[in-house]
XYZ file of C-alpha atoms in Angstrom:
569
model
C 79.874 -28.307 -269.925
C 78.450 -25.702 -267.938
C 75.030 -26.692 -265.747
C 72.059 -25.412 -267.541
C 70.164 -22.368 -265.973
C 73.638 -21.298 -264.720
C 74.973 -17.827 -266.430
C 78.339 -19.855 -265.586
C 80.694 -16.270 -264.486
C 80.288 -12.865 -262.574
C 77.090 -11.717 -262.161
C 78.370 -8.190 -263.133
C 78.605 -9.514 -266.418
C 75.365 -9.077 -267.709
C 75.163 -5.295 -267.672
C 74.358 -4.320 -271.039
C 76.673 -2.253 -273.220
C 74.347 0.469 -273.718
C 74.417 1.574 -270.019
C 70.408 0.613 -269.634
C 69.785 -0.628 -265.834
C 68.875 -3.972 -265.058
C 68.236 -5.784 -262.064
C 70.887 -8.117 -259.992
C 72.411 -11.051 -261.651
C 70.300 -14.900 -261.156
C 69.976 -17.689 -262.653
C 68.320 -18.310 -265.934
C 65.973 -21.239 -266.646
C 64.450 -23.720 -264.345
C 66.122 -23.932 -260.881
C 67.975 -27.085 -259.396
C 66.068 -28.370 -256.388
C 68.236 -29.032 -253.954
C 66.095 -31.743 -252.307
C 66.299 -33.466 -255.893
C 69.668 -33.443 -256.392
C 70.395 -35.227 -253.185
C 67.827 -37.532 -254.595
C 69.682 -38.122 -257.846
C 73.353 -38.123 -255.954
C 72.160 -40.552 -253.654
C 70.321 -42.732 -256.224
C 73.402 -43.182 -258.883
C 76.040 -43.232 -255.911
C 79.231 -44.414 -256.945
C 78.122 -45.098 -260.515
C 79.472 -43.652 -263.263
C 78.191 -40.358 -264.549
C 79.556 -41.032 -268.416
C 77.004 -39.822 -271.001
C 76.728 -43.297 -272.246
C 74.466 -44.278 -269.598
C 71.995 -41.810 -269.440
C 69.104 -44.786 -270.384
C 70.535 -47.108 -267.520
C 70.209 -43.774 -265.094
C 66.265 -42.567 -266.236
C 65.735 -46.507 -265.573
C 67.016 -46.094 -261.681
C 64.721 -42.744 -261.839
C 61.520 -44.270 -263.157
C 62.201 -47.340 -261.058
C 62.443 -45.292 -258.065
C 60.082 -42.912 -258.056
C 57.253 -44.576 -260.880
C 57.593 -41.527 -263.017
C 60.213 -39.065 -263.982
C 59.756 -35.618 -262.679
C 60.484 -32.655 -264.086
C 63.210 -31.504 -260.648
C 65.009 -35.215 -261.028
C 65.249 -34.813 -264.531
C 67.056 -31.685 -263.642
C 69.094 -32.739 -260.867
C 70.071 -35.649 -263.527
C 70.870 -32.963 -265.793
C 73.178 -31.890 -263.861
C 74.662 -34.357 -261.789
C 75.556 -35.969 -265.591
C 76.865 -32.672 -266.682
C 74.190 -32.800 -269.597
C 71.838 -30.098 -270.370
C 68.440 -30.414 -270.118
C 67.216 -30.359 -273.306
C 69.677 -33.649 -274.193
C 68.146 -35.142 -270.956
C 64.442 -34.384 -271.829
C 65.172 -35.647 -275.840
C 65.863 -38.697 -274.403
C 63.726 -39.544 -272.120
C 60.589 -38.259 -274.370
C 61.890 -40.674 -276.892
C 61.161 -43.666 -274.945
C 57.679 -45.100 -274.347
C 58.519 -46.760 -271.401
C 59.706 -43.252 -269.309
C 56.697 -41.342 -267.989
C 57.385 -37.495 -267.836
C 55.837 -35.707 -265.265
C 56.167 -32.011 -265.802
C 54.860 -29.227 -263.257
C 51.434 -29.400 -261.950
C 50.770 -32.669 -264.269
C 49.495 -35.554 -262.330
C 52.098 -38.374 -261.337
C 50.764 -41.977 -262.526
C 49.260 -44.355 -260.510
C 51.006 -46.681 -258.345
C 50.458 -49.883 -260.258
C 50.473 -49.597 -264.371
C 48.894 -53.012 -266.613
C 50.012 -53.219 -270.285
C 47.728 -54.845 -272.148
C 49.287 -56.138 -275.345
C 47.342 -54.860 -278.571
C 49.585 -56.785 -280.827
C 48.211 -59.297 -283.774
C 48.360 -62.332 -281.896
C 46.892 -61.156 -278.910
C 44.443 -58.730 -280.279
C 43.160 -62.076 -282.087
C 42.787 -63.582 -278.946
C 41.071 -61.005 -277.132
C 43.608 -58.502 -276.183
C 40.791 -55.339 -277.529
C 38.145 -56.407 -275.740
C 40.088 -57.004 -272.621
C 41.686 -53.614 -272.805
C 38.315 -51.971 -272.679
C 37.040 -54.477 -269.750
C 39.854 -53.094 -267.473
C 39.644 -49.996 -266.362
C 36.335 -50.014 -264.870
C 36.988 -52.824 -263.115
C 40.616 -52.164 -261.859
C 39.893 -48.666 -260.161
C 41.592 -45.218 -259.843
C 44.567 -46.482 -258.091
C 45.819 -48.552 -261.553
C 46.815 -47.237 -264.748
C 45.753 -49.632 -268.050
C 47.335 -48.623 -271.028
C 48.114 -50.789 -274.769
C 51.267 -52.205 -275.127
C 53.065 -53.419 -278.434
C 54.471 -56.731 -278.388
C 55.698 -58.266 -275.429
C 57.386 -61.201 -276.956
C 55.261 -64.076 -275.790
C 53.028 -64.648 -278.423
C 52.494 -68.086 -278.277
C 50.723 -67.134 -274.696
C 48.297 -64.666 -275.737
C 46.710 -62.598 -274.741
C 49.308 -61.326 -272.726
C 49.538 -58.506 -269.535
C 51.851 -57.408 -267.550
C 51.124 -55.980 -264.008
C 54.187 -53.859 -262.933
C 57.038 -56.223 -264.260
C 54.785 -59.502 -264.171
C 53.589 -60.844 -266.895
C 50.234 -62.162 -266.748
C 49.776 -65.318 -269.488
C 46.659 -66.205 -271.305
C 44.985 -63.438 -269.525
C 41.971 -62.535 -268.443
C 40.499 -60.291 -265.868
C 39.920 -61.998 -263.113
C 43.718 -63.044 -263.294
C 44.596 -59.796 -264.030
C 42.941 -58.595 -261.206
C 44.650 -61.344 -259.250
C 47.760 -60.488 -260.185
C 47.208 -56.794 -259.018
C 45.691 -57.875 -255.869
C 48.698 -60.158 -255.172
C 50.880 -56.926 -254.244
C 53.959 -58.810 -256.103
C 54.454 -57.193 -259.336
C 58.163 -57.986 -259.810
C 58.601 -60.646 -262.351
C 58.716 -64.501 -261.826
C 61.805 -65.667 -262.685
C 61.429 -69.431 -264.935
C 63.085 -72.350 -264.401
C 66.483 -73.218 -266.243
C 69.881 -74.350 -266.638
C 72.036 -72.679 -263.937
C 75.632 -72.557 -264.091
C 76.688 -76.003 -262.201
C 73.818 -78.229 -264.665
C 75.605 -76.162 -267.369
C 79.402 -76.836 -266.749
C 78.634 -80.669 -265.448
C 77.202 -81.246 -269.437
C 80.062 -79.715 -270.781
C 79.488 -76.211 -270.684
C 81.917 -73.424 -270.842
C 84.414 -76.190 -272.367
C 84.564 -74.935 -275.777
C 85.634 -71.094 -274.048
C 88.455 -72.786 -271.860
C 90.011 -74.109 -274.906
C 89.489 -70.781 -276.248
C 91.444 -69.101 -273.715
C 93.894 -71.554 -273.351
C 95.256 -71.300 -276.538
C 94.057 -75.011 -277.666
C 91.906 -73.437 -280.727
C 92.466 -71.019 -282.770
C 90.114 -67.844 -284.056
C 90.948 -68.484 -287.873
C 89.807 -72.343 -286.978
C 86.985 -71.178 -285.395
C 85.793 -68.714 -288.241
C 86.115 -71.548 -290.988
C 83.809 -73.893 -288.999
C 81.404 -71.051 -288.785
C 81.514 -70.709 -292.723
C 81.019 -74.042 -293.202
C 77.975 -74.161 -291.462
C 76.400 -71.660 -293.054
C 74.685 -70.148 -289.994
C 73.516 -66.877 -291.559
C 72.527 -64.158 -288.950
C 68.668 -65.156 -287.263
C 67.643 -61.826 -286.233
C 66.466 -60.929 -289.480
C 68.964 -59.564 -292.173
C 70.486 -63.217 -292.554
C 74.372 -62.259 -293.514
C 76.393 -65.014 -292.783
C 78.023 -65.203 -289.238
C 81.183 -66.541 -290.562
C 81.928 -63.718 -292.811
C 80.909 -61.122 -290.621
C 83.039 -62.464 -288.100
C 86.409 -62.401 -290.518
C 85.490 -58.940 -291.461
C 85.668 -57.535 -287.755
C 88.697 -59.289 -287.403
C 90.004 -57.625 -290.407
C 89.634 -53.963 -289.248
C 92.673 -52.165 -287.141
C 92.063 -51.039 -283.668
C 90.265 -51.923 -280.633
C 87.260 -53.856 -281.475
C 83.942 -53.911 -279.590
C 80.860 -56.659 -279.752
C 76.877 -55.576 -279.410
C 74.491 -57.743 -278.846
C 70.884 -57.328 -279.984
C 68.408 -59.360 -277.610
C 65.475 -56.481 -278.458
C 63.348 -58.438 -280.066
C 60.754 -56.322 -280.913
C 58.892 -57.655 -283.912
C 54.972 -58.924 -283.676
C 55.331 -62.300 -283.318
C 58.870 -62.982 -282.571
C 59.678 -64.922 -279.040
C 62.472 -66.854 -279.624
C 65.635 -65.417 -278.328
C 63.632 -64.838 -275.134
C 62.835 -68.673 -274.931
C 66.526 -69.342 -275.311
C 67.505 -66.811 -272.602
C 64.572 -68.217 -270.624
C 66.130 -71.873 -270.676
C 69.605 -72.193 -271.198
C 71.238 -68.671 -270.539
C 74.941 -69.833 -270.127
C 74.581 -71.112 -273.414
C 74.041 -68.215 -274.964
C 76.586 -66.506 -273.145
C 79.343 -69.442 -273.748
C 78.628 -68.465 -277.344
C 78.875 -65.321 -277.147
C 82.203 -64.704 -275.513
C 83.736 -67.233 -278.048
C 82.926 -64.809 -280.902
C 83.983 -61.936 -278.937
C 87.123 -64.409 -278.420
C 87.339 -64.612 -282.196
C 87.388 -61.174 -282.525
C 89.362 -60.260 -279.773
C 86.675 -57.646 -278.462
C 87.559 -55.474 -275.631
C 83.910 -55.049 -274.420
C 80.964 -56.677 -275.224
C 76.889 -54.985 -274.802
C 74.082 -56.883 -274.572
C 70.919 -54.629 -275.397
C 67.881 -56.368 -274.002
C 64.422 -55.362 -274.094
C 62.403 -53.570 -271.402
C 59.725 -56.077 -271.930
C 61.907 -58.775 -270.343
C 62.703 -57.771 -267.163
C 62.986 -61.766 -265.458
C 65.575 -62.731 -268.469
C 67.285 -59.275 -266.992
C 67.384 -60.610 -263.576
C 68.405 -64.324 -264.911
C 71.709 -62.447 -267.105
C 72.676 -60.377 -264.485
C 73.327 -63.467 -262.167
C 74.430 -65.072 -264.447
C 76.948 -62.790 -266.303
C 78.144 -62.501 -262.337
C 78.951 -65.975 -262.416
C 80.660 -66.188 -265.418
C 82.798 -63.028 -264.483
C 83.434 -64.701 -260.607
C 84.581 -67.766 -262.744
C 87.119 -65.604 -264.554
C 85.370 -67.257 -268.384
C 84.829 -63.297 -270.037
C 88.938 -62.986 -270.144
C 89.616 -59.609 -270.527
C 86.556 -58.800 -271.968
C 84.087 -56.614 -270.076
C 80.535 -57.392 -270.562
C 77.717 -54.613 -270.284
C 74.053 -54.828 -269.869
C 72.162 -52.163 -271.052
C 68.230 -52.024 -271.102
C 66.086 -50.790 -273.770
C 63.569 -48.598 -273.071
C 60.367 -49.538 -274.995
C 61.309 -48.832 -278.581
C 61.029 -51.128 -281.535
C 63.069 -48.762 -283.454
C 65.916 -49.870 -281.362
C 66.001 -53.456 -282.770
C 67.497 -52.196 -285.989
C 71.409 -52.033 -285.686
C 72.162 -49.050 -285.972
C 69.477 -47.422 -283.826
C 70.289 -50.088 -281.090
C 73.982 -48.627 -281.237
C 72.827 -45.260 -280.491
C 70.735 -46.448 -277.488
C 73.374 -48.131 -276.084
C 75.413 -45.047 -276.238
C 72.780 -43.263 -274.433
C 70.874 -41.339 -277.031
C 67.505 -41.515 -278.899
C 67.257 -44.755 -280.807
C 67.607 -43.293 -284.073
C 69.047 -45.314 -287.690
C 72.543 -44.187 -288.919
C 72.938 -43.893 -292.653
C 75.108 -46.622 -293.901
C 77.740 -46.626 -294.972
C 79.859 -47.088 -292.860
C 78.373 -50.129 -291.649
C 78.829 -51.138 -287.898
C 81.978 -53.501 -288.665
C 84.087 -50.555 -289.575
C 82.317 -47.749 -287.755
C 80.097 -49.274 -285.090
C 79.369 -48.264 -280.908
C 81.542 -45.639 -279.989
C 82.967 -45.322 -283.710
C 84.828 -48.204 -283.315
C 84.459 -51.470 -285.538
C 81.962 -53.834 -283.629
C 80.615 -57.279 -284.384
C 76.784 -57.256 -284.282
C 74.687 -60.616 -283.472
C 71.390 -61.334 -282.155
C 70.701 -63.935 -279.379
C 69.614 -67.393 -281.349
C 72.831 -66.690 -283.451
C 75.081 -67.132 -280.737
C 72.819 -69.413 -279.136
C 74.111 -72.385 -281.506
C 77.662 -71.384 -281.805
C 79.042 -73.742 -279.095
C 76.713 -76.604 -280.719
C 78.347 -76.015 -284.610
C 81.621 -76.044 -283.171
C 81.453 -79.419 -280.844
C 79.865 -81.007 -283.829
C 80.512 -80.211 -286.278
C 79.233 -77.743 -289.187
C 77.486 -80.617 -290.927
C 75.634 -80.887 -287.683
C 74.035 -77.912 -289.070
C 74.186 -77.511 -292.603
C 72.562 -81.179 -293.188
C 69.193 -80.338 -292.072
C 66.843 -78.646 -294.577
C 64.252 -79.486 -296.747
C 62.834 -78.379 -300.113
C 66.602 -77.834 -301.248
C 67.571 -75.567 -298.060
C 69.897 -76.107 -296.056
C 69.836 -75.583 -291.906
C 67.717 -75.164 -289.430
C 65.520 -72.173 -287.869
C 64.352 -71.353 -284.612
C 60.107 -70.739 -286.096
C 58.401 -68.393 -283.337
C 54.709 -69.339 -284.088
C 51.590 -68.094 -282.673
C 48.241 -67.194 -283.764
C 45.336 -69.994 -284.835
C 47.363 -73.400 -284.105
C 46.477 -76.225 -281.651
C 50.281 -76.023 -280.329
C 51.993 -72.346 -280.527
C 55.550 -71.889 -279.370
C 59.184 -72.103 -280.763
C 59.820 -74.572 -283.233
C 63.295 -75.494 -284.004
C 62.969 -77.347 -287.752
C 64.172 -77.650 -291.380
C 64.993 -74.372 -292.979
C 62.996 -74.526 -296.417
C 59.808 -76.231 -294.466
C 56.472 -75.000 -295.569
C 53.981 -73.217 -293.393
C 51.279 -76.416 -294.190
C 54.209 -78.319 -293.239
C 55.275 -76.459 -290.063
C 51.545 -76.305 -288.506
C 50.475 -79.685 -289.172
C 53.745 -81.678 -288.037
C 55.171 -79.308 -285.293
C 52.007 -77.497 -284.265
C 49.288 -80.175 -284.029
C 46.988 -78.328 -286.889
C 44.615 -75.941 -286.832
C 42.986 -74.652 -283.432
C 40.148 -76.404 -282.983
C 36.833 -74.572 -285.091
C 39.143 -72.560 -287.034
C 39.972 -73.221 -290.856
C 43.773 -72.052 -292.069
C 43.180 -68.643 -294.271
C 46.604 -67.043 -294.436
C 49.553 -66.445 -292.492
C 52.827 -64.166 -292.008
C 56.015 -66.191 -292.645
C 58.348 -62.939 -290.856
C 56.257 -61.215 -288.378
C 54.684 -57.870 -288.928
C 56.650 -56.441 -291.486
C 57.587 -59.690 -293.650
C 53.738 -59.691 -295.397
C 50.734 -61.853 -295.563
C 50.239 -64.302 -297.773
C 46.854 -66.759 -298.370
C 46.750 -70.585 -297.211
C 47.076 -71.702 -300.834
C 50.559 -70.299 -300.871
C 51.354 -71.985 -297.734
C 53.782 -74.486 -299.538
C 56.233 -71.622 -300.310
C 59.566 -73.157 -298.641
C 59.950 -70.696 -295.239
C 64.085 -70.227 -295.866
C 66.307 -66.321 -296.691
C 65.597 -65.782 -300.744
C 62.120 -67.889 -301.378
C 59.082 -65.841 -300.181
C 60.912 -61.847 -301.628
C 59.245 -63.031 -304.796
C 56.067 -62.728 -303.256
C 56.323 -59.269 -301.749
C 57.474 -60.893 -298.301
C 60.524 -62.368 -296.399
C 60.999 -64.471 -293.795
C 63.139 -62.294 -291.168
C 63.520 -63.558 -287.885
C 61.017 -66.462 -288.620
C 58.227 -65.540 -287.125
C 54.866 -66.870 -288.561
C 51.462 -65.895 -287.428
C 48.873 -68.274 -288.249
C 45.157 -67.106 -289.112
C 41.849 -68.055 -289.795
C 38.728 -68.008 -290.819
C 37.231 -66.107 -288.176
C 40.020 -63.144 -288.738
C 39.881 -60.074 -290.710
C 43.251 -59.712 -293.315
C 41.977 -56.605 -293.241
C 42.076 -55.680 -289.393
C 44.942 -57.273 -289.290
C 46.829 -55.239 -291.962
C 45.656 -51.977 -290.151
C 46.620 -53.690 -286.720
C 50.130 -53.801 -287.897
C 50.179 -50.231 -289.691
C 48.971 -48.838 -286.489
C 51.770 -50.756 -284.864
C 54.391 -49.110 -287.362
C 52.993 -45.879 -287.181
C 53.603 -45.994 -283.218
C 56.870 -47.186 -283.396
C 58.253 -45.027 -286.288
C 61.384 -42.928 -284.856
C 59.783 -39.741 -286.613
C 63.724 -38.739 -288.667
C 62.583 -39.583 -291.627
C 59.470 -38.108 -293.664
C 58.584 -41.062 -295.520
C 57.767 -43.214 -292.289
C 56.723 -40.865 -289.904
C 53.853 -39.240 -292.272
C 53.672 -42.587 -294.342
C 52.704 -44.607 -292.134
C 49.953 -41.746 -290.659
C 48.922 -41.673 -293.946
C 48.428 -45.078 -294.309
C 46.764 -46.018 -291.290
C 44.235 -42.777 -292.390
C 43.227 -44.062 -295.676
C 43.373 -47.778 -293.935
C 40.435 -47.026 -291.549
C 38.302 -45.643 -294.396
C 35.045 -48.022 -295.188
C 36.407 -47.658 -298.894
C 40.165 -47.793 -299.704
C 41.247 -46.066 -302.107
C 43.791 -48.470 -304.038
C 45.839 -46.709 -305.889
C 46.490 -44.016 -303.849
C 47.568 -46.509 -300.862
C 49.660 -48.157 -303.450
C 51.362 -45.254 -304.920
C 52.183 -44.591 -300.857
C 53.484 -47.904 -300.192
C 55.589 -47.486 -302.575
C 57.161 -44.305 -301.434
C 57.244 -45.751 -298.199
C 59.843 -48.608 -299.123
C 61.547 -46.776 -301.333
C 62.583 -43.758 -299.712
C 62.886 -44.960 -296.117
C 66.246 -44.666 -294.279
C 65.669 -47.894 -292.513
C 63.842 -50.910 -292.526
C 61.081 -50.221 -290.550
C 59.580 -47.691 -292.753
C 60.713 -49.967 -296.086
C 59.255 -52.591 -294.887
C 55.968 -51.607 -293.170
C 53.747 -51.428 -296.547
C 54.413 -55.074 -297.095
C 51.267 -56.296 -295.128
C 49.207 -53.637 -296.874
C 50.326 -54.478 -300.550
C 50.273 -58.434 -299.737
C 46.455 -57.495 -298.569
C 45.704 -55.600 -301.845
C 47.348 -58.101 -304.255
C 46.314 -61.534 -302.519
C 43.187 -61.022 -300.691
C 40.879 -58.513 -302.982
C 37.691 -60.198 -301.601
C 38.898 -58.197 -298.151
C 38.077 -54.858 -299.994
C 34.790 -55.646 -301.471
């Protein structure tokens, strides 16, 4: 492809057929810089230029330089034998790229995200937003933030890429003082602690030829570990279906856990990495996968630094096979946690939803057939194999079976990750893993799947938390993620909290999301809703969408209107 603002042959060329004079050839469009593209040579190096990682390059941009200018996007442009215009869609997408176009101010040095999320906007996060700026100076940049995935901290900041827990601002202030805004990096279970327990034993037998992938599929069936990032299909099956397609297969991972509320997978990554990543190259084992691509959100850039080392261990070990593993990193879009949409990213485009059919295991990244987990699923594989898929089937409660990873936050004495029953109640779940209530605060309601599986009141808190028991109600349980509230919170603010949240994070292809959820939050903010009409939209909204985002972003608003009318009075 020819570089843009090139006429790309002779000059002489563009005399006009009608013999009217025009001045010397040149070159159309903006002009390459060539102080910029020595920038941009310099900065990828030896990397490759493939299309595919255009996000991964904009990252070493932004990283570089705090802001992408309009002359590097350029020189990017055309150092990746792109056009501008695919560049710029790109980048724009993103809400973690800042654009800097001619004569437009770059951003300050230092940039604090202050989350404006449920959880933390119950804890403070609003008011703190508004403290900041004033206090901070010129010289840093606040700005709201969607979820950053530690809810059970809030509120929560981050300073550069440190995150700042249970906030405030003098520790905010502290922390941009402190001059070290890379991220701190948690304690956990390198590599040696990992293989001395037994780690990385289940993959040697793998690769040795001392199990087989049709004895390892079974197990998973019988365990009936269903997929934990939020669709719940069973792992089992959806391995044996990869496995059943021709050609060379391919494995994504989805670590962007982008959903209000949801903190799980990176507590996981946070503590026991090679876990994870034992599990996950015994699927891609099972499926004999040729590559595998972890997609991790932006917002955790110390579990970043943790997999990279780690992944380089495993690789200097010689445990990935023949497998090449990838790590790609999102860019600041929730969109990009649904499959599909996280399959484009990775290829390096805007995060937008395919239509399905085909779905992923037939025509998946880079149109080949592709095995699609999130973190916590893998997380347990090596655990259901070693003992057993009774080990995991026998626990539940309420006539459930399993267990779930419960990411809980909000009004409770003891927030955090949960690992319990599957079927438990949300009574259940706060009073014997949580310690009860928060002190001063009286149990009103609660979300059983983050922002976009509903609300529902405390007296329907003995509704068994499992896949299949709470769609009666208007919600579901997703990826298990259950915000606790009070007394002293508005079901109304929140509901508009988390249509504001949608309406930010809607990709904008299809109509009923993009001016639904506008719509929404509109008539939302009104001292007087009108009911029906918001209904009659909700509707439309879930049943028109192209993905889940949009079909399921009325549920808090019609759990609000059908559970809590004393909020409307």
């Amino acid at each position: 492809m020819a570089d843009i603002g090139r006429n790309g042959g002779d000059p002489r060329r563009i005399a006009p057929a009608s013999g009217r004079r025009r001045s010397p050839g040149f070159d159309k469009g903006r002009q390459l810089n060539p102080a910029a593209e020595r920038d941009i040579a310099a900065l990828l190096g030896d990397r490759s230029r493939a299309p595919e990682l255009l996000v991964e390059h904009l990252h070493l941009v932004q990283d570089r330089y705090g802001f992408l200018g309009a002359e590097h996007l350029q020189a990017l442009a055309s150092e990746m034998r792109l056009s501008m215009a695919e560049v710029f869609e790109v980048a724009s997408f993103y809400a973690h790229f800042d654009i800097i176009l001619d004569g437009e101010t770059p951003p300050p040095p230092v940039t604090v995200r202050v989350c404006d999320s449920l959880t933390c906007a119950c804890a403070g996060g609003d008011a703190l937003l508004e403290s900041l700026p004033g206090r901070l100076g010129a010289d840093v940049r606040v700005v709201r933030a969607p979820c950053m995935g530690r809810c059970d901290t809030a509120p929560v900041a981050q300073v550069g890429h440190r995150h700042v827990d249970r906030a405030d601002a003098e520790s905010i202030a502290a922390a941009v003082n402190g001059g070290d805004h890379h991220p701190e990096i948690p304690d956990h279970m390198g590599f040696d602690v990992y293989v001395g327990a037994g780690g990385y034993g289940l993959l040697r037998d793998c690769l040795a030829g001392n199990r087989s992938a049709d004895e390892l599929v079974a197990i998973m069936e019988d365990s009936g570990l269903r997929g934990l990032g939020g669709a719940g299909f069973p792992a089992g099956r959806k391995w044996r279906f990869v496995r059943a397609e021709a050609g060379r297969r391919l494995m994504a991972v989805n670590a962007d856990e982008g959903e209000p509320g949801t903190f799980k997978d990176r507590y996981y990554l946070e503590h026991d990495p090679h876990r994870f990543l034992e599990g996950m190259l015994v699927a891609a084992w099972a499926i004999e996968a040729e590559a595998i691509y972890i997609y991790l959100r932006d917002e955790y850039p110390a579990v970043r630094e943790m997999l990279l080392a780690a992944i380089a261990e495993v690789e200097h070990k010689g445990l990935n096979g023949d497998c090449t593993i990838h790590l790609r990193r999102g860019a600041g879009a929730y969109i990009c946690g649904e499959e599909s949409a996280m399959l484009e990213s990775i290829e390096g485009k805007r995060g937008l939803p395919r239509h399905k059919p085909p779905f992923p295991s037939q025509v998946g990244l880079f149109g080949q057939p592709t095995l699609i987990h999130n973190v916590e699923t893998l997380y347990w594989v090596r655990d259901i194999v070693e003992r057993g898929p009774a080990w995991f089937s026998a626990e539940g409660r309420n006539g459930r079976q399993g267990r779930r990873s419960f990411s809980v936050s909000g009004r409770v004495k003891e927030p955090g990750v949960k690992f319990a029953p599957a079927g438990i109640t949300a009574r259940e779940l706060i009073d014997e893993y949580c310690g009860g209530m928060a002190d001063g605060h009286t149990f009103s309601a609660y979300l059983p799947g983050g922002a976009s599986g509903g609300i529902l009141p405390a007296s329907m808190a003995n509704i068994p938390l499992d896949f299949g028991t709470l769609e009666a109600h208007g919600c579901f349980i997703g990826s298990a993620a259950v915000i606790v509230l009070s007394d002293k919170d508005s079901i109304r603010g929140a509901a508009l909290n988390l249509m504001r949240f949608f309406e930010d994070e809607s990709c904008g292809q299809c109509t009923p999301c993009r001016v639904g959820t506008e719509k929404a939050v509109e008539l939302m903010s009104e001292a007087t809703w009108d009911e029906d009409l918001l209904r009659e939209l909700g509707g439309v909204m879930a049943s028109a969408s192209i993905c889940g985002l949009g079909q399921a972003a009325p549920n808090p608003l019609l759990c609000l209107l059908k559970y809590f009318p004393e909020e409307l009075s």
